[in-house]
Coordinates of C-alpha atoms in Angstrom, one line a residue:
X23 CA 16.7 67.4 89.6
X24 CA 12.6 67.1 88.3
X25 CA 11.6 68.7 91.4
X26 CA 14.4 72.0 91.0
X27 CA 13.2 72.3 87.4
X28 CA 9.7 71.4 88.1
X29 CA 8.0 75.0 86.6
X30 CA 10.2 75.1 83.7
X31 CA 8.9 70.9 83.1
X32 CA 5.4 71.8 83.4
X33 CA 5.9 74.6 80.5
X34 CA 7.8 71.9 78.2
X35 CA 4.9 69.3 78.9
X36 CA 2.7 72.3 78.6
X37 CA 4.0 72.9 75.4
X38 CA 4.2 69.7 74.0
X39 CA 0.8 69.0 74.5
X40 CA 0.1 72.6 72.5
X41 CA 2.4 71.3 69.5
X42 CA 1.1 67.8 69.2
X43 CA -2.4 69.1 68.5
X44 CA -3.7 68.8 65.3
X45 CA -7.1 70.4 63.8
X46 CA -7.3 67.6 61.2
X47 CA -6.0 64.4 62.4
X48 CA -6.8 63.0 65.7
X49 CA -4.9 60.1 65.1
X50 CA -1.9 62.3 65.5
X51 CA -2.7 63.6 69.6
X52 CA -3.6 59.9 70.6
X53 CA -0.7 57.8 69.2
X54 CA 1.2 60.6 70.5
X55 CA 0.0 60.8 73.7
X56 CA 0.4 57.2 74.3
X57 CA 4.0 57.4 74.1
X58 CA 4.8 60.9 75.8
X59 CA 2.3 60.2 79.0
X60 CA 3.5 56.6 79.4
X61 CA 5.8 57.6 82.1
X62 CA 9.1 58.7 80.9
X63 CA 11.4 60.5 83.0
X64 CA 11.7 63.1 80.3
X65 CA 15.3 62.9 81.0
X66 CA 17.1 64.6 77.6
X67 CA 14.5 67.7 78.2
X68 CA 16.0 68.0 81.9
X69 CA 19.2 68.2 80.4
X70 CA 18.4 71.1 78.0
X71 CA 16.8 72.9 80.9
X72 CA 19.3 72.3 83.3
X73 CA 21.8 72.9 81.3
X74 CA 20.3 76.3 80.1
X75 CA 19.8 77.3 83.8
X76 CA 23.5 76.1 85.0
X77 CA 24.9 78.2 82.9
X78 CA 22.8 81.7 84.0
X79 CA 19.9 81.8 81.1
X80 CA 17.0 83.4 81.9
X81 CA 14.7 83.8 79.2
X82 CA 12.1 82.0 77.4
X83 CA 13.4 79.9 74.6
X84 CA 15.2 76.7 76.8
X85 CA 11.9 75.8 77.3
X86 CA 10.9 75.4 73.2
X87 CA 14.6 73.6 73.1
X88 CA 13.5 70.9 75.6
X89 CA 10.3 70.2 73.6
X90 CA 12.1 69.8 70.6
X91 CA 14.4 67.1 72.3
X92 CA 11.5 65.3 73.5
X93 CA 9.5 65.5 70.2
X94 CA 12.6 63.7 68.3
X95 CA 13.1 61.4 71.1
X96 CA 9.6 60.2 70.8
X97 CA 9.9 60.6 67.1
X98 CA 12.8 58.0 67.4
X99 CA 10.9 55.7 69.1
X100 CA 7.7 55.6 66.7
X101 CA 10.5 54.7 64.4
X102 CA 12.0 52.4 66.0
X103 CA 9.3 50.2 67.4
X104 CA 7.9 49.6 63.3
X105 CA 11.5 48.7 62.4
X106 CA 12.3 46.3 65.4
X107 CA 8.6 45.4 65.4
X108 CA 8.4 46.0 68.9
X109 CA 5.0 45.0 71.0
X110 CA 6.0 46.4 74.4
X111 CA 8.0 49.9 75.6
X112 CA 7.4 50.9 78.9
X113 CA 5.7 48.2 80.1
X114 CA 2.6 49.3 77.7
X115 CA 1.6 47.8 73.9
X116 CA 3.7 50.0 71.3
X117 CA 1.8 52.4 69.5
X118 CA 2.3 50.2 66.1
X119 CA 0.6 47.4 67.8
X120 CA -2.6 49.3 69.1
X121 CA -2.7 51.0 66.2
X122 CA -0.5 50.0 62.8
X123 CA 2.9 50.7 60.9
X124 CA 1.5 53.6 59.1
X125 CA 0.1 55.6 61.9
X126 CA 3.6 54.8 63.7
X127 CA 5.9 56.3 61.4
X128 CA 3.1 59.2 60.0
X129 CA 2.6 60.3 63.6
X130 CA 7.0 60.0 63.8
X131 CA 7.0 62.1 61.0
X132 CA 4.7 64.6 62.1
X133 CA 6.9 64.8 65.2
X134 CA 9.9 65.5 63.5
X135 CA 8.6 68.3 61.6
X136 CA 7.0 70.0 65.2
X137 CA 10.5 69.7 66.6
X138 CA 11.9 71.5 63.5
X139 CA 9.1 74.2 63.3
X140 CA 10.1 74.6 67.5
X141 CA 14.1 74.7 67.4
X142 CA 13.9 77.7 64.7
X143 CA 11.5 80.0 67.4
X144 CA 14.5 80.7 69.5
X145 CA 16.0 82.3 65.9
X146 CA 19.3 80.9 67.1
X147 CA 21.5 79.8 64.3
X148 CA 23.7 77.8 66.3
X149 CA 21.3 75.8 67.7
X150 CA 19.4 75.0 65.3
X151 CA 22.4 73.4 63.3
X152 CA 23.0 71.5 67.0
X153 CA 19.9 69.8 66.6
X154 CA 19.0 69.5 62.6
X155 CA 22.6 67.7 63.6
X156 CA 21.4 65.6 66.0
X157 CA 18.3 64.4 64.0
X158 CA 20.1 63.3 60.8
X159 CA 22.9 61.8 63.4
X160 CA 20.2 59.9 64.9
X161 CA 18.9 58.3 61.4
X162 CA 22.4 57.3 60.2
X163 CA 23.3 55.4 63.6
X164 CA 19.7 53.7 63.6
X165 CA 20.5 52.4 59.6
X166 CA 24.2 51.2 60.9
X167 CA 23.1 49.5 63.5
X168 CA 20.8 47.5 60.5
X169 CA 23.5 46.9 58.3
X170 CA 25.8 45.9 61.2
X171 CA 22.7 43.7 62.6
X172 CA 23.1 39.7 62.6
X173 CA 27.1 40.1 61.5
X174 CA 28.9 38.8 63.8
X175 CA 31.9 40.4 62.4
X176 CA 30.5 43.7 64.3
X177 CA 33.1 45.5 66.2
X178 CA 33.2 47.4 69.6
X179 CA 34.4 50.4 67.3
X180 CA 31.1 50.0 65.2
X181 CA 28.7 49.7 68.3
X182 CA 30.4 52.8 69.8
X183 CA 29.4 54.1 66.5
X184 CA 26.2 52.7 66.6
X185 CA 25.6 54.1 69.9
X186 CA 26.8 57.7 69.5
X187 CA 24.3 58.2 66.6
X188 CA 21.0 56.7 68.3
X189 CA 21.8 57.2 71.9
X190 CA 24.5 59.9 73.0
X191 CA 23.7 62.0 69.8
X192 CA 20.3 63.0 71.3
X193 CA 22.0 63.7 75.4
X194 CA 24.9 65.8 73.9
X195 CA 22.6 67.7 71.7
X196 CA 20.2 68.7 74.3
X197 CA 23.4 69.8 76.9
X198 CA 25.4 71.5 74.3
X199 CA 22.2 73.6 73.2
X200 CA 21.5 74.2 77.0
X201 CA 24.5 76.1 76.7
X202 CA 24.7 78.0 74.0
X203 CA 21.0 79.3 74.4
X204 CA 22.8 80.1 77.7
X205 CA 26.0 82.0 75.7
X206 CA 27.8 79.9 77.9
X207 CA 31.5 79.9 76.9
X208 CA 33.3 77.7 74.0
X209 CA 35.2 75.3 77.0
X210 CA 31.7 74.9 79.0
X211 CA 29.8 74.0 76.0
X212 CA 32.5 71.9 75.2
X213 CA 32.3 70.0 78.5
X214 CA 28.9 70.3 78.1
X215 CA 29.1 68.0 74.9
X216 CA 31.6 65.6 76.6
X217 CA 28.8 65.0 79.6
X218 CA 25.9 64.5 77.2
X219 CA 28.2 62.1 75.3
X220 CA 29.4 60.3 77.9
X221 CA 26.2 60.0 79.6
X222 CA 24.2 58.7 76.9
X223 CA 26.9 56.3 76.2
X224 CA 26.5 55.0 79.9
X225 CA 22.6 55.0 79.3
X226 CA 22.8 53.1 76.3
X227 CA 25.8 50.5 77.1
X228 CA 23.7 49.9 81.1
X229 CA 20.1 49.5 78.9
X230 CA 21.8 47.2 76.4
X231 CA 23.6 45.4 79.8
X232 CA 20.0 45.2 81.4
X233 CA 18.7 43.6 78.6
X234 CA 20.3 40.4 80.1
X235 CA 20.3 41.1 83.9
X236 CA 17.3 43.3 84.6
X237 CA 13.4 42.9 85.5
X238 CA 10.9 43.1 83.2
X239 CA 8.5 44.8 85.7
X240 CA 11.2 48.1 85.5
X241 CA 12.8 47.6 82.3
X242 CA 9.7 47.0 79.8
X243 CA 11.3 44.4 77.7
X244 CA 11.6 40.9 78.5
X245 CA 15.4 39.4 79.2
X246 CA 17.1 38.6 76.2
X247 CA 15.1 40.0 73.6
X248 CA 17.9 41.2 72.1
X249 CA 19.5 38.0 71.8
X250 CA 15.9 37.1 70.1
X251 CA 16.1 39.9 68.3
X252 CA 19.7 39.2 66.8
X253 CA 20.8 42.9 68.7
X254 CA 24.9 42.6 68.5
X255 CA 24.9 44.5 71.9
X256 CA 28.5 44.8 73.4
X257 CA 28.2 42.1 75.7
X258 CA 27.5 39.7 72.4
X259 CA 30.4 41.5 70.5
X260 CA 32.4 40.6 73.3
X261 CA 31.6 37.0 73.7
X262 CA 31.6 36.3 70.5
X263 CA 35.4 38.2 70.1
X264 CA 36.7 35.5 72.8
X265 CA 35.0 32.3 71.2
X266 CA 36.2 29.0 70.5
X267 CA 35.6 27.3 66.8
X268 CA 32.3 25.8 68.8
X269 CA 30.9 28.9 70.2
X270 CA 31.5 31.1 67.1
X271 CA 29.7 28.2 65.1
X272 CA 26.6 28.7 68.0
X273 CA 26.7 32.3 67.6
X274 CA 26.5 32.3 63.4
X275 CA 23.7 29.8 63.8
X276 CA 21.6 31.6 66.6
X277 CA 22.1 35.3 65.2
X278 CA 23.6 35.5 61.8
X279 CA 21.0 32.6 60.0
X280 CA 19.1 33.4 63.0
X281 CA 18.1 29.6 63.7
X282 CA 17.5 29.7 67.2
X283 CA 15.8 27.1 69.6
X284 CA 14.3 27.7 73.3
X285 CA 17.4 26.4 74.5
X286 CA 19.8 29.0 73.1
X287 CA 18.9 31.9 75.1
X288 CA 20.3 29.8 78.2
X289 CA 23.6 28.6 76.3
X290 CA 23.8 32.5 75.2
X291 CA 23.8 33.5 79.0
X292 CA 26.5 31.1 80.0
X293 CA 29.1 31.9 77.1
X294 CA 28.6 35.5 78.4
X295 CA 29.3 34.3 82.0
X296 CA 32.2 32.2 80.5
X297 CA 33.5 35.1 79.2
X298 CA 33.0 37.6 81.6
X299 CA 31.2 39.8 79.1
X300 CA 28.9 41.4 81.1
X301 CA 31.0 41.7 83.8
X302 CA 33.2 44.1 81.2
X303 CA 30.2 45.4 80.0
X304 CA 29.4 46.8 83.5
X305 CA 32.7 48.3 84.1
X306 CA 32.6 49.9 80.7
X307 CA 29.7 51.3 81.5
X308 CA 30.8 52.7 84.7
X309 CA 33.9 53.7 83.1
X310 CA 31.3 56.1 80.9
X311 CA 29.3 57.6 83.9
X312 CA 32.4 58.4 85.7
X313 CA 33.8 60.6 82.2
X314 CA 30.4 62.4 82.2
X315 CA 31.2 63.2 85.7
X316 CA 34.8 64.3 85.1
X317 CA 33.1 67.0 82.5
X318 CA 31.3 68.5 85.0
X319 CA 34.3 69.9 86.8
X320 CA 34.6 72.7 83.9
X321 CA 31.2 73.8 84.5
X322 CA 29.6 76.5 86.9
X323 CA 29.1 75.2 90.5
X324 CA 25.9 75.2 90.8
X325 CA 23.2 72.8 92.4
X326 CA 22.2 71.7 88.9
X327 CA 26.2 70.2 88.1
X328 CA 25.2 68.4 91.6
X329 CA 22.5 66.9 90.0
X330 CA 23.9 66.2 86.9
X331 CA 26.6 64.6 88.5
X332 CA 23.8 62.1 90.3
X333 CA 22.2 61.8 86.9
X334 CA 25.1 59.7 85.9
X335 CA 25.3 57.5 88.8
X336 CA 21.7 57.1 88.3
X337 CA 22.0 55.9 84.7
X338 CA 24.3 53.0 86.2
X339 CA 22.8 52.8 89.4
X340 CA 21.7 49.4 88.6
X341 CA 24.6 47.9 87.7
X342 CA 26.7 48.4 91.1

């Protein structure tokens, strides 16, 4: 999909690298640019774009729309790595730990108020209130997934929660204002919602799976830093639902008092293997990418539902 969208990518990056600027503080373009040329695959701007372009649009503005997904991703992230106090994303030292705390979330705020001053340029009302939607969607998942943190009481209802607001909020944002930049009609942008929902549940529930299963050469983190991190990821809600008097007692000591010992992260594993939780994880996850696919069939048939269709597999690719 990068390489049919490659001109309209090398305008977004072209003009994120115009809006980051800033006359009178440096700081701003290097803490910045650590983060936004660390490799992403820049994959909620594709799906503005290609979303845009699916649905016939031909002008100027899907471009500023993609920048603005990307500047509150990144925003996100500055926010996210002071708040988990994070060392690594990407492979690379966060930008809190080259630089500080206050640069992080300055630079995050700075972000959010470029993507703001970009998503009203297009002068489209709709959109607009898509994405100021998004944003404060975005902050109210990131503070329930802190109150919800280290209770063990945590439901799957509440992490679905948790996940639509800092995950799936951002994917379904970017498609549904693909489309309505587009005019695309009220049942495509609909199904445009549903894909960039579904998707960025799939994303989120095969990053959290990953977290226990994956390499930290490609995934940036290190295996069970959620577990260290007291993260009640599904598989953990799931484990924990089906313990015994024993294991619940483990799992309150180990995440709610957070008491943990370098033995833990091995009994951890095995209640999840005794439970089958990642197993169900997986298939849950699965079970997400094939409903983003299913929302493609109300769209135009066009190369770009193709690729959006192998976007989703690609999101869960690692898990088959």
């Amino acid at each position: 999909m990068a390489s049919l969208l490659a001109e309209d990518l090398t305008a977004v990056n072209a003009l994120i690298r115009e809006r980051m600027a800033s006359r009178h503080a440096p700081r701003i373009p290097e803490v910045t640019a650590h983060l936004v040329e660390a490799g992403g695959k820049r994959i909620r701007p594709m799906l503005t774009l290609a979303a845009a372009r699916m649905c016939g649009y031909d002008g100027p503005y899907h471009v500023h729309l993609a920048a603005t997904v990307e500047f509150i991703h990144t925003a996100t992230l500055l926010h996210d790595d002071v708040v988990d106090e994070s060392a690594q994303r990407r492979g690379r030292p966060t930008a809190n730990l080259l630089w500080d705390n206050k640069s992080s979330v300055l630079v995050g705020d700075y972000l959010f108020a470029r993507a703001f001053q970009l998503m009203v340029e297009p002068g489209h009302l709709r959109v607009l209130e898509i994405l100021s939607d998004a944003a404060a969607t975005i902050a109210e998942g990131e503070v329930l997934q802190l109150t919800a943190a280290q209770d063990i009481k945590t439901t799957e209802d509440t992490y679905l929660q948790v996940v639509r607001g800092k995950t799936a909020a951002l994917f379904s944002a970017a498609t549904e204002a693909g489309g309505e930049i587009a005019s695309a009609t009220p049942e495509q942008i609909k199904a445009l919602y549903d894909y960039g929902d579904a998707l960025g549940i799939a994303f989120q529930m095969a990053d959290d799976l990953l977290d226990w299963m994956g390499d930290a050469a490609q995934t940036g983190k290190n295996v069970g830093d959620d577990f260290r991190e007291r993260k009640l990821t599904l598989p953990l809600i799931r484990a924990i639902a089906a313990a015994d008097d024993e294991e619940r007692a483990f799992w309150t000591r180990t995440i709610e008092k957070g008491r943990q010992t370098e033995d833990d992260l091995a009994t951890a594993r095995a209640l999840l293997d005794k439970h089958d939780a990642l197993g169900s994880t997986r298939a849950t996850a699965l079970g997400w990418a094939d409903r983003a696919k299913a929302a493609l069939t109300l769209l135009p048939d066009h190369i770009l539902n193709t690729h959006l269709s192998d976007l989703a597999d690609y999101v869960v690719a690692r898990l088959r």
